[in-house]
mmCIF file of C-alpha atoms and ligand atoms in Angstrom:
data_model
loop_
_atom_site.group_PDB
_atom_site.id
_atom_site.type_symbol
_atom_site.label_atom_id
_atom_site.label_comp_id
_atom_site.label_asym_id
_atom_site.label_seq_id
_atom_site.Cartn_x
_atom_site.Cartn_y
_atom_site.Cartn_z
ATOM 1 C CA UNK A 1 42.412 106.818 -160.927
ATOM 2 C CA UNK A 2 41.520 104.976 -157.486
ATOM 3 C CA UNK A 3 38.519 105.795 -156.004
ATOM 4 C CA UNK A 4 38.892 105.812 -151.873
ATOM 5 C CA UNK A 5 35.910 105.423 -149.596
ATOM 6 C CA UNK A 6 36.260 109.106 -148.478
ATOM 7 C CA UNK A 7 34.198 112.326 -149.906
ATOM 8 C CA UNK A 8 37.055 112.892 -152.037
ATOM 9 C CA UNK A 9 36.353 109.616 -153.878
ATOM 10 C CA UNK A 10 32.857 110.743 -153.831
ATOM 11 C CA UNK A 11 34.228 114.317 -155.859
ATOM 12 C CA UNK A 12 36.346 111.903 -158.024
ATOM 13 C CA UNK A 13 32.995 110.099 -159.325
ATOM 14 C CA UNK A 14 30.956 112.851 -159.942
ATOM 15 C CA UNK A 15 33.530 115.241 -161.656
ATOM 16 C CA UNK A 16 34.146 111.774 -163.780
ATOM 17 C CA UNK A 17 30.392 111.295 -164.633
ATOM 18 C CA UNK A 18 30.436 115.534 -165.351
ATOM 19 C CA UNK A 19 33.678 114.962 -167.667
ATOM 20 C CA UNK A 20 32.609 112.038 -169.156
ATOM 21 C CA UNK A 21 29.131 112.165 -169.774
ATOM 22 C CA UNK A 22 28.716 108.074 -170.013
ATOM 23 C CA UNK A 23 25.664 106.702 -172.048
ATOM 24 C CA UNK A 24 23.745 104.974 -169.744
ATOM 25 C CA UNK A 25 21.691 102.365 -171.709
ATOM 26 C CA UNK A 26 18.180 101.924 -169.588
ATOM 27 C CA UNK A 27 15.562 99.364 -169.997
ATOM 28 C CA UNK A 28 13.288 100.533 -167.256
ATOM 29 C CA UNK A 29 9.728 100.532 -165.970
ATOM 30 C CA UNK A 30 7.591 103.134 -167.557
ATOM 31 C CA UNK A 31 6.998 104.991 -163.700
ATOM 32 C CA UNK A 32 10.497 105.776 -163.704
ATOM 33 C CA UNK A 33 11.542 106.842 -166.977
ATOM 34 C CA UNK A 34 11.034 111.012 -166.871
ATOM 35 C CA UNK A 35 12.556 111.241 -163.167
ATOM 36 C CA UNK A 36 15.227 108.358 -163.716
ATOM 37 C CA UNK A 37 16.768 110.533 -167.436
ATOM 38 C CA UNK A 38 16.072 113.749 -165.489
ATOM 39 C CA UNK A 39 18.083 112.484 -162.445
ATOM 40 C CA UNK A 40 21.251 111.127 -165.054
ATOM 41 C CA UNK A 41 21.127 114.225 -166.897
ATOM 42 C CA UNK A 42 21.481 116.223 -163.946
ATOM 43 C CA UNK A 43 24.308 114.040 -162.821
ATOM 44 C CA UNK A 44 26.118 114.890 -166.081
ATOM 45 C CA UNK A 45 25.099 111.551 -167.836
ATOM 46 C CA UNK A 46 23.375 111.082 -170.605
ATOM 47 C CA UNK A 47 20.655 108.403 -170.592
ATOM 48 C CA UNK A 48 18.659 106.390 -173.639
ATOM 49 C CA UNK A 49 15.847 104.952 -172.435
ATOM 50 C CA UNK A 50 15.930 101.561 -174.753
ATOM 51 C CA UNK A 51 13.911 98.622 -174.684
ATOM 52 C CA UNK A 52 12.738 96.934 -177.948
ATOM 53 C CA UNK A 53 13.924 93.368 -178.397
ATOM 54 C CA UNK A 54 15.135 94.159 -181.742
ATOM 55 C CA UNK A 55 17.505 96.396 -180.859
ATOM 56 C CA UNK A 56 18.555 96.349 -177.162
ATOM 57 C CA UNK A 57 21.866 94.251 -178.225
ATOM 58 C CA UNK A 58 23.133 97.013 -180.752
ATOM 59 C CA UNK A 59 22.310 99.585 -178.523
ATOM 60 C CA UNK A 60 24.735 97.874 -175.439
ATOM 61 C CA UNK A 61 27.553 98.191 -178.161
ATOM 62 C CA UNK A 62 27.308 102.499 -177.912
ATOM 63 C CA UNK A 63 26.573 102.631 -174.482
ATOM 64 C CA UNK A 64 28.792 102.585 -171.429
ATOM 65 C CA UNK A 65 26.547 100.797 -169.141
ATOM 66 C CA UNK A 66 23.233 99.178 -169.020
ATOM 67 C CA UNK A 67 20.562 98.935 -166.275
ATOM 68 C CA UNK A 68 18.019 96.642 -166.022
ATOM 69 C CA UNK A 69 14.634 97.389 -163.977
ATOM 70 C CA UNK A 70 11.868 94.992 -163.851
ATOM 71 C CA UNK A 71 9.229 97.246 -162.306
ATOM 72 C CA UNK A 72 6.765 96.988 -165.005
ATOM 73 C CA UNK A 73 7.491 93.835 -166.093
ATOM 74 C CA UNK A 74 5.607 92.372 -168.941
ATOM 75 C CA UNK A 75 6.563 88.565 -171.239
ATOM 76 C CA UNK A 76 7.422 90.598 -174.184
ATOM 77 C CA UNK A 77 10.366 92.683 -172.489
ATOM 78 C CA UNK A 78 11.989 89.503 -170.322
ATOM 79 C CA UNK A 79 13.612 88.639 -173.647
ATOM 80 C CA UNK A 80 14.894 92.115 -174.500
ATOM 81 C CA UNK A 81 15.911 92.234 -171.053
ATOM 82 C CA UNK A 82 18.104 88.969 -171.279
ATOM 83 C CA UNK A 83 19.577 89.957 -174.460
ATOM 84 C CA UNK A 84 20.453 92.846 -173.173
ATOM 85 C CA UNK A 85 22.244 91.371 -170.138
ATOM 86 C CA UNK A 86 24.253 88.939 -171.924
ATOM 87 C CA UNK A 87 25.425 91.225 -174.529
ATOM 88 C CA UNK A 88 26.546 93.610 -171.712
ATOM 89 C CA UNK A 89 28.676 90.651 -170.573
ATOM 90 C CA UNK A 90 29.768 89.615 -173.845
ATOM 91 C CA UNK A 91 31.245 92.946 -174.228
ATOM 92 C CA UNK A 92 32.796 93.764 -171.095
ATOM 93 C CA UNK A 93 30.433 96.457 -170.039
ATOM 94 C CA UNK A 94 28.508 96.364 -166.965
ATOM 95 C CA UNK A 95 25.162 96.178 -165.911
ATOM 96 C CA UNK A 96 23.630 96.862 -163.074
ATOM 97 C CA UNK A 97 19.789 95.022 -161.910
ATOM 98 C CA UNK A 98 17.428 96.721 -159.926
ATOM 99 C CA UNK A 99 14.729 94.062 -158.818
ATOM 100 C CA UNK A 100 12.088 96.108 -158.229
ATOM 101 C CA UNK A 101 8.783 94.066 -156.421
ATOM 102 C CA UNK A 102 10.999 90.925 -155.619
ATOM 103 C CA UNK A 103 8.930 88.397 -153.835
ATOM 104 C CA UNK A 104 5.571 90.197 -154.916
ATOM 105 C CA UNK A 105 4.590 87.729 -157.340
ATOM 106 C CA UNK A 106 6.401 84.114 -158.580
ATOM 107 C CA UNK A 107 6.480 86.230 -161.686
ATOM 108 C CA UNK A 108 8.376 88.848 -161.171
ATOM 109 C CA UNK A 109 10.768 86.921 -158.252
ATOM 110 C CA UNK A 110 11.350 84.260 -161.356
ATOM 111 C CA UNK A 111 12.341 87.072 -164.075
ATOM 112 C CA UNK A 112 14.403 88.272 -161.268
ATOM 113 C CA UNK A 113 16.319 85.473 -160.427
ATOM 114 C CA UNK A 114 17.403 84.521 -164.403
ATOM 115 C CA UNK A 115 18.584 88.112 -164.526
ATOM 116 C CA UNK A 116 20.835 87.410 -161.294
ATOM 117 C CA UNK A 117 21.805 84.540 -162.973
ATOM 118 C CA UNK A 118 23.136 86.495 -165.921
ATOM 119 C CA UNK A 119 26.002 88.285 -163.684
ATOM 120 C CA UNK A 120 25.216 91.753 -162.995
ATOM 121 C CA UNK A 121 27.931 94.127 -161.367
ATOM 122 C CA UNK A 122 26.104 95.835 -159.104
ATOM 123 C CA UNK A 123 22.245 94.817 -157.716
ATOM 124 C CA UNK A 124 20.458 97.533 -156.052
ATOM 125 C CA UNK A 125 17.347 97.093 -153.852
ATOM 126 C CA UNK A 126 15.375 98.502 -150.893
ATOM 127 C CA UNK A 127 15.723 95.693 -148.357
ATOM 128 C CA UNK A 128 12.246 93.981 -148.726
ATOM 129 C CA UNK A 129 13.415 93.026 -151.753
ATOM 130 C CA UNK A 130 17.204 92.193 -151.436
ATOM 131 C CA UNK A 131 16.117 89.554 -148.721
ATOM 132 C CA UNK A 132 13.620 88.367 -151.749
ATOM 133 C CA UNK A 133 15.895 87.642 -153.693
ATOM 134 C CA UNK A 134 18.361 85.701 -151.662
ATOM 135 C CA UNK A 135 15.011 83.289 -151.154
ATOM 136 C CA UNK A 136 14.243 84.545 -147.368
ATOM 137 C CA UNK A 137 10.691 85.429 -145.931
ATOM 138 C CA UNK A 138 11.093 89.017 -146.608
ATOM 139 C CA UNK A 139 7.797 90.983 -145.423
ATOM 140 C CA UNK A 140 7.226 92.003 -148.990
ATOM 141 C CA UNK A 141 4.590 95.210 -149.933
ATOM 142 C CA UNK A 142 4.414 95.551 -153.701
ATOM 143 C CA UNK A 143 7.765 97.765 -154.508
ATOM 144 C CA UNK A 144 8.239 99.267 -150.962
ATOM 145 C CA UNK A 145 10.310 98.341 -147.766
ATOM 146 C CA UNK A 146 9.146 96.432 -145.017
ATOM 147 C CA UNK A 147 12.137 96.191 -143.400
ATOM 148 C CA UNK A 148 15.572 97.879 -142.590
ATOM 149 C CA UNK A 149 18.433 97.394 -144.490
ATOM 150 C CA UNK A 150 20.194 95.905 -141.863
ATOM 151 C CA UNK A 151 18.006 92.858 -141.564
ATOM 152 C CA UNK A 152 18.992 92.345 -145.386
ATOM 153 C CA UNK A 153 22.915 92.321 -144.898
ATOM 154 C CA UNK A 154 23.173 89.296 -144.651
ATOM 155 C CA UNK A 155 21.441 88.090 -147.646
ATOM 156 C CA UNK A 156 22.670 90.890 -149.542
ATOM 157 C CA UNK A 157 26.424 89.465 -148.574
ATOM 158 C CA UNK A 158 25.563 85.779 -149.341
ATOM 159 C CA UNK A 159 24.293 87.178 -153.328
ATOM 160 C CA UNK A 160 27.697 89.042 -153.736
ATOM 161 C CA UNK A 161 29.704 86.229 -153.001
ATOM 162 C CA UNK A 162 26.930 83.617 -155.488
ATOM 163 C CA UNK A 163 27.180 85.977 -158.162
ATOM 164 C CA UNK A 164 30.131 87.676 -157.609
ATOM 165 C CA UNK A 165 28.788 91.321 -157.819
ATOM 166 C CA UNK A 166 28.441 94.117 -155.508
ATOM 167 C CA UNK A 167 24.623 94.539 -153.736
ATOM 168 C CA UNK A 168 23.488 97.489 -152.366
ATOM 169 C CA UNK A 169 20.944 97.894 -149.853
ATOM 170 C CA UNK A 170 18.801 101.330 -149.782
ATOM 171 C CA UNK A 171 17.251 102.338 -146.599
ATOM 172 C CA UNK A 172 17.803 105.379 -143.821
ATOM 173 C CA UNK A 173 21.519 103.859 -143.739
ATOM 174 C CA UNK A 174 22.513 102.207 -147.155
ATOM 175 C CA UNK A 175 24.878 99.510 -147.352
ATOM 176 C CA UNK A 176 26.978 98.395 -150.094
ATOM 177 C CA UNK A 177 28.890 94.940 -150.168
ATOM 178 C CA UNK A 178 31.036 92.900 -152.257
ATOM 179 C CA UNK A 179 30.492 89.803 -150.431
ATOM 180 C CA UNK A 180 33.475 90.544 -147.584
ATOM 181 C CA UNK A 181 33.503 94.672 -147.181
ATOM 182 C CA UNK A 182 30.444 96.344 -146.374
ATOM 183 C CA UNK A 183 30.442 100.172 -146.633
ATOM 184 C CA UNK A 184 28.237 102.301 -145.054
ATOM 185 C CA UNK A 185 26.042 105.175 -146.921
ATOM 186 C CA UNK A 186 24.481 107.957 -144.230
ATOM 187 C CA UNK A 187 22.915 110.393 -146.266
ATOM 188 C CA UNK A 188 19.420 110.670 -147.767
ATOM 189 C CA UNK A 189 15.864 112.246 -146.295
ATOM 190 C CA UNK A 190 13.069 109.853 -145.249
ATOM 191 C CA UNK A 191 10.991 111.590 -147.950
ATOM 192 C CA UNK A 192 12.410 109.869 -150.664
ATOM 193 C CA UNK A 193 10.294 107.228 -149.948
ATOM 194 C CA UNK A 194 7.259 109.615 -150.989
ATOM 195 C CA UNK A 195 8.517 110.217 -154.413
ATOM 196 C CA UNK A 196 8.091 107.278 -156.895
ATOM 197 C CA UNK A 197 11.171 106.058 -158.568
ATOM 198 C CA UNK A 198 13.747 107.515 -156.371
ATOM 199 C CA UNK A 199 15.201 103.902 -156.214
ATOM 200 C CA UNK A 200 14.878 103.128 -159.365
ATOM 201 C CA UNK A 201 17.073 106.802 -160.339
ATOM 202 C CA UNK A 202 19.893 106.369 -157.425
ATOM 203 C CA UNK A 203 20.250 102.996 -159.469
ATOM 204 C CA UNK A 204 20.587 104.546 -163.114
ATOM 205 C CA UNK A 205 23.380 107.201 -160.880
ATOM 206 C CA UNK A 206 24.940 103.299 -159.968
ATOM 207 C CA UNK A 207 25.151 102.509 -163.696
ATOM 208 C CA UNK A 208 26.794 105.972 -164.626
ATOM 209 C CA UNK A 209 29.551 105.562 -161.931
ATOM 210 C CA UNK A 210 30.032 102.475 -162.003
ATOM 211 C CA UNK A 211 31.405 102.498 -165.708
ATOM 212 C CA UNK A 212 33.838 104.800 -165.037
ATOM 213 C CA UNK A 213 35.431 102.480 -162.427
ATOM 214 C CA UNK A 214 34.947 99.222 -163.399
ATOM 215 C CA UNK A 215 37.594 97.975 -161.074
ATOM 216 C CA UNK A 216 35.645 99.744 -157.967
ATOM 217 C CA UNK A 217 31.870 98.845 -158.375
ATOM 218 C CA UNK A 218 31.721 98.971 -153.983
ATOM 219 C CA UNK A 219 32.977 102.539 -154.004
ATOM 220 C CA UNK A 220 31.264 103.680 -157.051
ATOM 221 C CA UNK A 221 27.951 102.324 -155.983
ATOM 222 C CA UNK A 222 28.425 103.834 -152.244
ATOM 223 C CA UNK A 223 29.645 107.279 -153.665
ATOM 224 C CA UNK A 224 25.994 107.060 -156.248
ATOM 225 C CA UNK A 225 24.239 106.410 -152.993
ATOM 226 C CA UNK A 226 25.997 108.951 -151.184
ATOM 227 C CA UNK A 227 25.660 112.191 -154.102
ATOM 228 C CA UNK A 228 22.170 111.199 -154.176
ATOM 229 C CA UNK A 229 21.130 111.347 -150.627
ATOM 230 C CA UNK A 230 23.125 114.323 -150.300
ATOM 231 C CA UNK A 231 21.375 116.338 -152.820
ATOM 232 C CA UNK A 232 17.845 115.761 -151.131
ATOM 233 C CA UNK A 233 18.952 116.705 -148.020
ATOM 234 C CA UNK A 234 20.167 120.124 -149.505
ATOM 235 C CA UNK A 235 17.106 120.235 -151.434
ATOM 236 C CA UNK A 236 15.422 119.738 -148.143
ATOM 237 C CA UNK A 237 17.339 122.442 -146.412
ATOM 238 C CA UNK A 238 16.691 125.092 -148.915
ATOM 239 C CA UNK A 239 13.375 124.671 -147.913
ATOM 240 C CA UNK A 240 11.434 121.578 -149.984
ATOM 241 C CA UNK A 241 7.774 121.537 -148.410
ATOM 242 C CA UNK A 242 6.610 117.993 -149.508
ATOM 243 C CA UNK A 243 7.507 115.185 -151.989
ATOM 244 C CA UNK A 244 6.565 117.732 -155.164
ATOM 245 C CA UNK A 245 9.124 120.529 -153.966
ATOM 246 C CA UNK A 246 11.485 118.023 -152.807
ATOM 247 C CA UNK A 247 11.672 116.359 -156.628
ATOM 248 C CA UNK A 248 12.533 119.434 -157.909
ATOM 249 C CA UNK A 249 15.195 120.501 -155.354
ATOM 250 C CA UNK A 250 16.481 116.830 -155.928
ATOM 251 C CA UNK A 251 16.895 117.308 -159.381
ATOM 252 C CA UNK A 252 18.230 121.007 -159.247
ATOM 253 C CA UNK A 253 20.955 119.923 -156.117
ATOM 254 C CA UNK A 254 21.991 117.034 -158.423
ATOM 255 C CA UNK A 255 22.700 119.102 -160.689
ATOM 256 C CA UNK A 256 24.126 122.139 -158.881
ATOM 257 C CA UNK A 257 26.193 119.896 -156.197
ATOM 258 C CA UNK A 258 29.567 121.503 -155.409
ATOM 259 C CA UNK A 259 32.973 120.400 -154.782
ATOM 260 C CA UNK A 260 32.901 122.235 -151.376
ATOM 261 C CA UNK A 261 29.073 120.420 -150.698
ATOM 262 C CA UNK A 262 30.268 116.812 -151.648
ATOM 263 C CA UNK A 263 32.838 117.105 -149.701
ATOM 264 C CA UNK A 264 31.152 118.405 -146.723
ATOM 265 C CA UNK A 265 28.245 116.214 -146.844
ATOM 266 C CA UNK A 266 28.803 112.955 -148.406
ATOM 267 C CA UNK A 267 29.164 110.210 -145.727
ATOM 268 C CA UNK A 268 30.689 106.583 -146.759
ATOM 269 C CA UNK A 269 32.369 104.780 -143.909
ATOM 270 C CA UNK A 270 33.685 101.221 -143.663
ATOM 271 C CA UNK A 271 31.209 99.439 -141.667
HETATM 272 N N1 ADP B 301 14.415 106.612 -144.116
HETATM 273 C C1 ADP B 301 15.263 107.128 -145.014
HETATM 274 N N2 ADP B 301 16.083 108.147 -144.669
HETATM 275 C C2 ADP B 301 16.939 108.672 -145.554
HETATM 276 N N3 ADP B 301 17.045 108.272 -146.863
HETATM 277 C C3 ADP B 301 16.251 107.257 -147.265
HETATM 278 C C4 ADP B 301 15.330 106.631 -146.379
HETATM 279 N N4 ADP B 301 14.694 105.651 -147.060
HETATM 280 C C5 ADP B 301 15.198 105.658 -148.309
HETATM 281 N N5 ADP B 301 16.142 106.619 -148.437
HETATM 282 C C6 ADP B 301 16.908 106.935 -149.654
HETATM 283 O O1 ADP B 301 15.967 107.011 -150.709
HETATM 284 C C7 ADP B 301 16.532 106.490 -151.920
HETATM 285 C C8 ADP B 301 15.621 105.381 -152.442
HETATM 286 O O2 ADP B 301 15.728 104.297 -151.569
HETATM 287 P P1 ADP B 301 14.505 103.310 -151.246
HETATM 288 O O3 ADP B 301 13.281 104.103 -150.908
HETATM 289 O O4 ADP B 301 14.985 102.339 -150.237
HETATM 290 O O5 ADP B 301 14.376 102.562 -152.642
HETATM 291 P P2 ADP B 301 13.086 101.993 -153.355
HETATM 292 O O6 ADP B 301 12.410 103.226 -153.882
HETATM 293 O O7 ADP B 301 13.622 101.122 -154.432
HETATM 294 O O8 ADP B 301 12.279 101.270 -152.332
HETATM 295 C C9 ADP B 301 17.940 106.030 -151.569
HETATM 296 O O9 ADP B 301 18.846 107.056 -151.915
HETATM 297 C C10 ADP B 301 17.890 105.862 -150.043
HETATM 298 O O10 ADP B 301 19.136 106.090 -149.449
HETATM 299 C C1 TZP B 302 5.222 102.406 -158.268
HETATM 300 C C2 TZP B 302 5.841 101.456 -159.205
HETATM 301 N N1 TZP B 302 5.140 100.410 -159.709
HETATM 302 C C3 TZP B 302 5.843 99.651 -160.528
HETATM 303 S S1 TZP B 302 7.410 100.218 -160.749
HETATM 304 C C4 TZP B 302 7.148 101.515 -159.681
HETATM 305 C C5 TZP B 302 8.196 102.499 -159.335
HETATM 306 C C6 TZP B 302 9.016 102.012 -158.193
HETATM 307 O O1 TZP B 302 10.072 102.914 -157.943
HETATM 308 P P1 TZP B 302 11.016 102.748 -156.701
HETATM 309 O O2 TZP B 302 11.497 101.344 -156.661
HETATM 310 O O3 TZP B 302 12.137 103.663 -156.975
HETATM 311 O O4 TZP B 302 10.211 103.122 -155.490
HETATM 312 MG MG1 MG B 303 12.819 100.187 -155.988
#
């Protein structure tokens, strides 16, 4: 099935991810790792949060996609983490790197760029840290934005067409390119940015639709972006009085999203 850039593609990827229920190998940082399974459950996935160097390579053989997030990074998981990576590749499955804190520390910006290096399909980053990782003076502030994701399209278009992958840039407007089409996300609540880990779980909802479409990786990653951003904004609307409430309605809108609401709300244009 072809996904289009409409809300109907956006109903197409999330009935999938329902249907399917795709195992969404994650090797993630330990803030994330109760909202990020909470977040692909509620999508319909079903995640495994696995790690351990001796057995992140078995575990890409059952899953359906990996994702790699470096934002507790430690020595003794960059080697799981490459593993990982390369045995996604080896077997045709994809993976999808969220560089969390690129261009905090030499550290984590050198972990980050060997993972690049290692051909993800899809990066995903707030913009701070998209412009880190294409090597420009990004106004970095630990793993939050500085800037707006506009001022990171261009880097985020010159690492598609290096690495040959799709990048997505989060922000009040996400945008998603493959190097030569850029797609445009409008959905979301500034409050996101109050609730740890919201990145790191619209990245995870990346790695669940992106395996179902492995020959659309733009439109699957814009349509992630889009469901997601949707669902706090009707969490919002029913009435979410702060970053606590708002978590909650996230997770209950994810799950509860209708046909009739995606279609409504979701808002992926060609930019
Ligand atoms: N100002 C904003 N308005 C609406 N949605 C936003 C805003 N900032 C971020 N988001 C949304 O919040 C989610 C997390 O993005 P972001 O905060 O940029 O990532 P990170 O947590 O990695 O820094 C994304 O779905 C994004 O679209
Ligand atoms: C606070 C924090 N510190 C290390 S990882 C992490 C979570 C970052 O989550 P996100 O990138 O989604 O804001
Ligand atoms: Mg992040």
């Amino acid at each position: 099935m072809a996904l289009d850039t409409s809300s109907t593609g956006a109903w197409e990827a999330l009935a999938a991810c329902r249907e399917k229920s795709p195992l969404v190998q994650c090797i993630t940082n330990y803030v994330s790792m109760d909202i990020m399974a909470n977040v692909l459950l509620a999508a319909g996935a079903s995640p495994a949060m696995a790690h351990s160097i001796g057995e992140v390579e078995d575990f890409v053989k059952i899953a359906s996609a990996l994702l790699i997030n470096v934002g507790t990074l430690s020595e003794e998981w960059v080697g799981g983490m490459r593993l990982a990576a390369k045995a996604a590749v080896a077997q045709g499955k994809p993976w999808v790197l969220d560089p969390v804190g690129c261009g905090a520390t030499p550290f984590r910006s050198q972990v980050i760029s060997s993972l690049l290096a290692l051909s993800p399909t899809v990066v995903r980053g707030n913009a701070s840290e998209i412009l880190a990782l294409a090597g420009l003076e990004g106004a970095t502030k630990g793993v939050d934005s500085t800037a707006a994701a506009t001022e990171a399209l261009g880097a985020a278009q010159q690492i598609a067409r290096r690495h040959g992958c799709v990048v997505a840039i989060s922000g009040a407007e996400d945008l998603v390119t493959d190097g030569t089409r850029v797609l445009k996300v409008a959905n979301g609540v500034p409050m996101l940015q109050q609730i740890t880990a919201t990145g790191c779980s619209v990245t995870a909802v990346v790695a669940a639709f992106v395996c179902l479409f492995p020959q659309q990786p733009l439109e699957a990653t814009a349509h992630a972006l889009a469901y997601f951003g949707l669902a706090a904004e009707l969490a919002a609307a029913d009435g979410a009085k702060g970053p606590g409430s708002l978590r909650v309605g996230l997770l209950d809108n994810l799950w509860s999203m209708s046909q009739e609401q995606l279609l409504a709300g979701a808002r992926v244009t060609e930019a």
